[in-house]
C-alpha cells in the first residue's frame, strides 16, 4: 500500500469502504445493532478498531484499542482463531467480567476472526440485543464465518498478498448502517371524550397500532385492547388521570399488539369541567416525529437522534428546555449541542439505548444559561426510547416528576471535566483497573495491566513504576522513556529531592501541567523531554509505602479535579496489587524451589533407550503442582513413571514428593508394575492427605523391547511405531490411587520396536476448555506422528526436540495458563549386530520378540 500521497488516500478509502461493507453485512447476519472490525496495528500485540457501524465512535472510545493478551472476547477470538459468541449479559459477565463491567447494561455479542495467512488479520465483532440460549441457535455462524473469510481474502487482495500491510492506525471510521425498513407514519392523533367514552382517531393511528379502520370500535376499551395486554390497564388509568387534570409527566412507553415499541402522550384538551376531554398522540420512537409536525404541539421536550448521534428533530419545548435555538440543534452532534448530556454516566445510558430494546430513564442538570440565576440550572428528567433507526428522547422538568424521583446530586458531571474534554473514561477506570488487576499475580503482570489500562485512558505515553526496598526505590517497569534515561534514578535513596521520592515520602500526588513547571519546582533535575506533562503518584497500601508511579504525556495538559481524584484512587489500587504481587513472587520462588527439589534433576539412562522429560508449569498461579515423572533403573531395564496428584499448590507438591519416593523405591526393587501401583495406593491411603492421584507405570526391557504397563486412572500412553503408525494404547487400568485399598491394577504387555516412540503425559497437556479430553489426546497423537516423522529422517531431531515440539504445540492449543503439563517420552534404539549385552551376565541378549 505504498506510493504517492494520492495513492495512499485512495487505498485508505478503498480499505474503509471494504470494512464498512463487511460491518453492515454482519449487522444483518447476526441481527445486530452495532458492528465493527478490529485490525492489527503497527504496535505488536495491539488491535485497533478500524470501522464502527451503528454507534457514534465517541461512545465506543474506551474500546478503540485492545491488546491481544487481555481477557476480552475480541482478543480471544484473535488469539485462538475461533468464534466467541456471548448470547446474553449473564454469559458475558461469567466469561469476561472486564468487558461486561465496561458496558453495564444487557447485551449479546459475536466475535469472528478474520483469517489471513499465518494468523488472523483482525476480528469482525457485532453487538446485539441480549438473547436466550435457545434463541441463540438462530444465529447463522456459518454465514458470519463466510463474511469474515471473504473480508480476509479481499484485504489480502488489496494489500497484494502482503498480510503485514493490512494494518490500521488512528481513529475508527464511523459509518451509518443501512435503513432496514421503508418510511412509515410517525405520529397518530386521537381524542377521547370521557362523557361518551368515544375515541376519535386518524388513519395514521391505525397504522401505528396495526389496526384496520373497520376493526376499531372507537372507545377507550378498544384503544386499550389495541396495545399489548400488559399495557392495557396503564392506558386506561392514564386516560382517567388526564381527564382529571393530572396528565402523565412523561410519554408512556408501550408496545403495539405485534410487539413494536410505541410512545403515547396525553393532555387535557377541554374546558374546566369535572372531567375534561383528553387529547393524545402515539409516536413511533424509531421515526422522526418532525415528518408529521405533531410533536411540535407536545408540552414535553422531544428530540430525535440518529444512530450516529446527530439531532434530526427537536420540538419547540426541547429547544426551550435546553436553552438553544431550534435551528441550532438540528444537524448537530449531541455532544456539541448538549455537552452536559454526555460523558459519564450518560454515555452508558446512550449506549444502552442503542444496544438494547428497553427505554432508559435518568436525571441530568442543565448548566445555568443566560436566563438563569448565577450558578443555577434546571434538573431535567430524560427518557431515551430505542428505535431501529432513531432514538426518541423526551425532556421533562424535574418539578413535574413525583417527589420520589427527585434527582440525586451525584448524577451531575463537573463542568470542568466536560469543558476540558476529558470526560470520556476517568470515572470508569477504577472499576476497569480493579477487575483487570484481579488477573495479575506478578509484579510484571501488574505493571503490564497498568500500562494497558491506565495510559490509554488518560492519553499518556510514558510509564515508570518504582518499588521500595531497603529505603531505596528500584525501577520495576518502564515504557516510553528514552533508553537509559531512568537508569541514574534506579536505586535512589529516600533522602533524594526528586519528585518520584517526594511523592512517596509525603504521600501526596504531584501534577505538573508542563515541563517548565517541573523544572521550576526541581531546579537542575534532568528532563527526558522539553514539552509535555507529568504526574507522580505515591503507591501506598494500607498505610505502608510500596513505591512510586510516573505518568508522562507528550503535550502540556491540565488535570481536572476528577482526574486527580481518580488517578490518586488508581494509585491505591496499583499499590495493593503490587504488594500482593511481591508476596506472591516470594511465595512462588519458594514453591518453585520445592518443585525443582522434588522433580528429578536427571533421568536414569540406558544405552538402548533414549528418554526425554518436559515439565511445563502454568503461567499464572503458584507455578507448582502435583504432576511428576521419573525414569528409574529397574533390574536389567528401566521403569518410566508419570503421575498427577489432585490439585495444585504446596500440599499437592508435598504429596507428590512422597509418592515419587515410594514409586522409586518399589522400582529399584524391580517389583512388577501391578505391585508398584498397589503398594503406592496403600501408602497414599495410609498418609490420608485428602487427595488422590493418577499414575502410569511402565517397565521396559531395552534388550527385547518388552514393555509391561499398569495404569491408575491416568490418560492412556501414545505409541508411534517405526513405520509411522501412531495410536493410543487403550490398556486396561484401575481406579486412581488413594481411593480403594482393594483396587487391582492389571498389567498389559506390548513390544516396543526399535525406533518406536512411547509418550506418557498428564491431562494438563491435552485438556481444552469446552472440549472433550479425547479431542486433546487425538490432537497430541497427530502431533506425535508429525514430530516423530521429522525425527526418524537421517539427521532428524533428537527425542528432546520431539518433546519440545509436542509440549509447545499442545500447550498453546490447551490455553490453560493455570494448569501444569508433563511429557515423558522414550525411544528404543536399534540394537547393533552384537546386540546389547545383559548387564547381569555380560552375555548377548536373546533375539528381540516380533
Coordinates of N, CA and C in Angstrom, one line a residue, residues 644-736:
X644 N 0.0 -37.7 38.6 CA -0.7 -36.4 38.8 C -1.5 -36.4 40.1
X645 N -1.0 -35.7 41.1 CA -1.8 -35.5 42.3 C -2.8 -34.5 42.1
X646 N -4.0 -34.8 42.7 CA -5.1 -33.8 42.5 C -4.8 -32.5 43.1
X647 N -5.1 -31.4 42.4 CA -5.0 -30.0 42.9 C -3.6 -29.5 42.5
X648 N -3.4 -28.2 43.1 CA -2.2 -27.5 42.8 C -1.7 -26.9 44.2
X649 N -0.5 -26.4 44.2 CA -0.1 -25.8 45.4 C 0.9 -26.6 46.2
X650 N 1.4 -26.1 47.3 CA 2.4 -26.7 48.1 C 2.0 -28.1 48.6
X651 N 0.7 -28.2 49.0 CA 0.2 -29.5 49.6 C 0.3 -30.6 48.5
X652 N -0.2 -30.2 47.3 CA -0.1 -31.2 46.2 C 1.4 -31.6 45.9
X653 N 2.3 -30.6 45.9 CA 3.7 -30.9 45.6 C 4.3 -31.8 46.7
X654 N 3.9 -31.6 48.0 CA 4.4 -32.4 49.1 C 4.0 -33.8 48.9
X655 N 2.7 -34.0 48.6 CA 2.1 -35.4 48.4 C 2.8 -36.0 47.2
X656 N 3.0 -35.3 46.2 CA 3.7 -35.8 45.0 C 5.1 -36.3 45.4
X657 N 5.9 -35.5 46.2 CA 7.2 -35.9 46.6 C 7.2 -37.3 47.4
X658 N 6.2 -37.5 48.2 CA 6.1 -38.7 48.9 C 5.8 -39.9 48.0
X659 N 4.9 -39.7 47.0 CA 4.6 -40.7 46.1 C 5.7 -41.0 45.2
X660 N 6.4 -40.0 44.8 CA 7.6 -40.3 43.9 C 8.6 -41.1 44.6
X661 N 8.9 -40.8 45.9 CA 9.9 -41.6 46.6 C 9.4 -43.0 46.8
X662 N 8.1 -43.2 47.0 CA 7.6 -44.6 47.1 C 7.7 -45.4 45.8
X663 N 7.3 -44.8 44.7 CA 7.4 -45.5 43.4 C 8.8 -45.8 43.1
X664 N 9.7 -44.8 43.4 CA 11.1 -45.0 43.1 C 11.7 -46.2 43.9
X665 N 11.3 -46.3 45.2 CA 11.8 -47.4 46.0 C 11.3 -48.8 45.5
X666 N 10.0 -48.8 45.1 CA 9.4 -50.1 44.5 C 10.1 -50.4 43.2
X667 N 10.4 -49.4 42.4 CA 11.0 -49.6 41.1 C 12.5 -50.1 41.2
X668 N 13.2 -49.6 42.2 CA 14.6 -50.0 42.4 C 14.6 -51.5 42.8
X669 N 13.6 -52.0 43.5 CA 13.4 -53.4 43.8 C 12.9 -54.2 42.7
X670 N 12.7 -53.6 41.5 CA 12.3 -54.3 40.3 C 11.0 -55.1 40.6
X671 N 10.1 -54.5 41.3 CA 8.8 -55.1 41.6 C 7.9 -55.0 40.3
X672 N 7.0 -55.9 40.1 CA 6.1 -55.9 38.9 C 5.2 -54.6 38.9
X673 N 4.8 -54.1 37.8 CA 4.0 -52.8 37.7 C 2.8 -52.9 38.6
X674 N 2.1 -54.0 38.6 CA 0.8 -54.0 39.4 C 1.1 -53.9 40.9
X675 N 2.3 -54.5 41.4 CA 2.6 -54.4 42.8 C 3.1 -53.0 43.1
X676 N 3.8 -52.3 42.2 CA 4.2 -51.0 42.4 C 3.0 -50.1 42.7
X677 N 2.0 -50.2 41.8 CA 0.8 -49.3 42.0 C 0.0 -49.7 43.2
X678 N -0.1 -51.0 43.5 CA -0.9 -51.4 44.7 C -0.2 -50.9 46.0
X679 N 1.2 -51.0 46.0 CA 1.9 -50.6 47.2 C 1.8 -49.1 47.3
X680 N 1.9 -48.3 46.3 CA 1.7 -46.9 46.3 C 0.3 -46.4 46.7
X681 N -0.7 -47.2 46.3 CA -2.1 -46.9 46.6 C -2.2 -47.0 48.1
X682 N -1.7 -48.1 48.7 CA -1.8 -48.3 50.2 C -1.1 -47.2 50.9
X683 N 0.0 -46.8 50.4 CA 0.8 -45.7 51.1 C 0.0 -44.4 51.1
X684 N -0.6 -44.1 50.0 CA -1.4 -42.8 49.9 C -2.6 -42.9 50.8
X685 N -3.3 -44.1 50.9 CA -4.4 -44.2 51.8 C -3.9 -44.1 53.3
X686 N -2.8 -44.6 53.6 CA -2.3 -44.5 55.0 C -1.9 -43.1 55.3
X687 N -1.3 -42.4 54.4 CA -1.0 -41.0 54.6 C -2.2 -40.1 54.8
X688 N -3.3 -40.4 54.2 CA -4.6 -39.7 54.3 C -4.4 -38.2 54.1
X689 N -3.9 -37.8 53.0 CA -3.7 -36.3 52.8 C -5.0 -35.7 52.3
X690 N -6.1 -36.4 52.1 CA -7.3 -35.9 51.5 C -7.2 -35.7 50.0
X691 N -6.2 -36.3 49.4 CA -6.0 -36.2 47.9 C -5.9 -37.5 47.3
X692 N -6.1 -37.6 46.0 CA -5.9 -38.8 45.2 C -5.0 -38.5 44.1
X693 N -4.5 -39.5 43.4 CA -3.5 -39.3 42.3 C -3.7 -40.3 41.2
X694 N -3.4 -39.9 40.0 CA -3.4 -40.8 38.9 C -2.0 -41.2 38.6
X695 N -1.7 -42.3 37.9 CA -0.4 -42.8 37.7 C -0.3 -43.8 36.6
X696 N 0.7 -43.7 35.8 CA 1.0 -44.7 34.8 C 2.4 -45.2 35.0
X697 N 2.6 -46.5 35.1 CA 3.9 -47.1 35.4 C 4.2 -48.1 34.3
X698 N 5.4 -48.0 33.7 CA 5.9 -48.9 32.6 C 7.2 -49.4 32.9
X699 N 7.4 -50.7 32.8 CA 8.7 -51.4 33.0 C 9.2 -51.9 31.6
X700 N 10.3 -51.4 31.1 CA 10.8 -51.7 29.8 C 12.1 -52.4 29.8
X701 N 12.1 -53.5 29.0 CA 13.4 -54.3 28.8 C 14.0 -53.8 27.5
X702 N 15.0 -53.0 27.6 CA 15.6 -52.4 26.3 C 16.1 -53.5 25.4
X703 N 16.5 -54.6 25.9 CA 17.1 -55.7 25.0 C 16.1 -56.3 24.1
X704 N 14.9 -56.6 24.7 CA 13.9 -57.3 23.9 C 12.8 -56.4 23.4
X705 N 12.7 -55.2 24.0 CA 11.6 -54.2 23.7 C 10.3 -54.6 24.4
X706 N 10.3 -55.5 25.3 CA 9.1 -55.9 26.0 C 8.8 -54.8 27.1
X707 N 7.6 -54.3 27.0 CA 7.1 -53.3 28.0 C 5.9 -53.8 28.7
X708 N 5.9 -53.6 30.0 CA 4.7 -54.0 30.8 C 4.2 -52.8 31.5
X709 N 2.9 -52.5 31.3 CA 2.3 -51.3 31.7 C 1.1 -51.5 32.6
X710 N 1.0 -50.6 33.6 CA -0.2 -50.6 34.5 C -0.6 -49.2 34.7
X711 N -1.9 -49.0 34.7 CA -2.5 -47.6 34.9 C -3.4 -47.5 36.1
X712 N -3.4 -46.3 36.7 CA -4.3 -46.0 37.8 C -5.0 -44.7 37.4
X713 N -6.0 -44.8 36.7 CA -6.8 -43.6 36.3 C -6.1 -42.5 35.5
X714 N -5.0 -42.9 34.8 CA -4.2 -41.9 34.1 C -4.5 -42.0 32.6
X715 N -4.4 -40.9 31.9 CA -4.6 -40.9 30.4 C -3.7 -42.0 29.8
X716 N -4.2 -42.6 28.7 CA -3.5 -43.7 28.1 C -2.3 -43.3 27.3
X717 N -1.2 -44.1 27.3 CA 0.0 -43.7 26.6 C -0.2 -43.6 25.1
X718 N 0.7 -43.0 24.4 CA 0.7 -43.0 22.9 C 1.9 -43.7 22.4
X719 N 1.7 -44.4 21.3 CA 2.8 -45.2 20.7 C 3.0 -44.8 19.2
X720 N 4.2 -44.4 18.8 CA 4.4 -44.2 17.4 C 5.4 -45.3 16.9
X721 N 4.9 -46.1 16.0 CA 5.7 -47.2 15.6 C 6.8 -46.7 14.6
X722 N 7.8 -47.6 14.3 CA 8.9 -47.2 13.4 C 8.4 -46.9 12.0
X723 N 7.3 -47.5 11.6 CA 6.8 -47.3 10.3 C 5.9 -46.1 10.2
X724 N 5.7 -45.3 11.3 CA 5.0 -44.1 11.3 C 3.6 -44.2 11.8
X725 N 3.0 -45.4 12.0 CA 1.7 -45.6 12.5 C 1.7 -45.1 14.0
X726 N 0.7 -44.3 14.3 CA 0.7 -43.7 15.7 C -0.7 -44.0 16.2
X727 N -0.8 -44.5 17.5 CA -2.0 -44.9 18.0 C -2.1 -44.7 19.5
X728 N -3.3 -44.6 20.1 CA -3.5 -44.5 21.5 C -3.5 -46.0 22.1
X729 N -2.7 -46.2 23.1 CA -2.7 -47.5 23.7 C -3.8 -47.6 24.8
X730 N -4.9 -48.2 24.4 CA -6.1 -48.3 25.3 C -5.9 -49.5 26.2
X731 N -4.9 -49.4 27.1 CA -4.6 -50.5 28.0 C -5.5 -50.4 29.2
X732 N -6.0 -51.6 29.7 CA -6.9 -51.5 30.9 C -6.2 -51.0 32.1
X733 N -7.0 -50.4 33.0 CA -6.4 -49.8 34.2 C -7.3 -49.9 35.4
X734 N -6.8 -49.5 36.5 CA -7.6 -49.4 37.8 C -8.0 -48.0 38.1
X735 N -8.6 -47.9 39.3 CA -9.0 -46.6 39.8 C -7.8 -45.8 40.2
X736 N -8.0 -44.5 40.4 CA -6.9 -43.6 40.9 C -6.4 -44.1 42.2

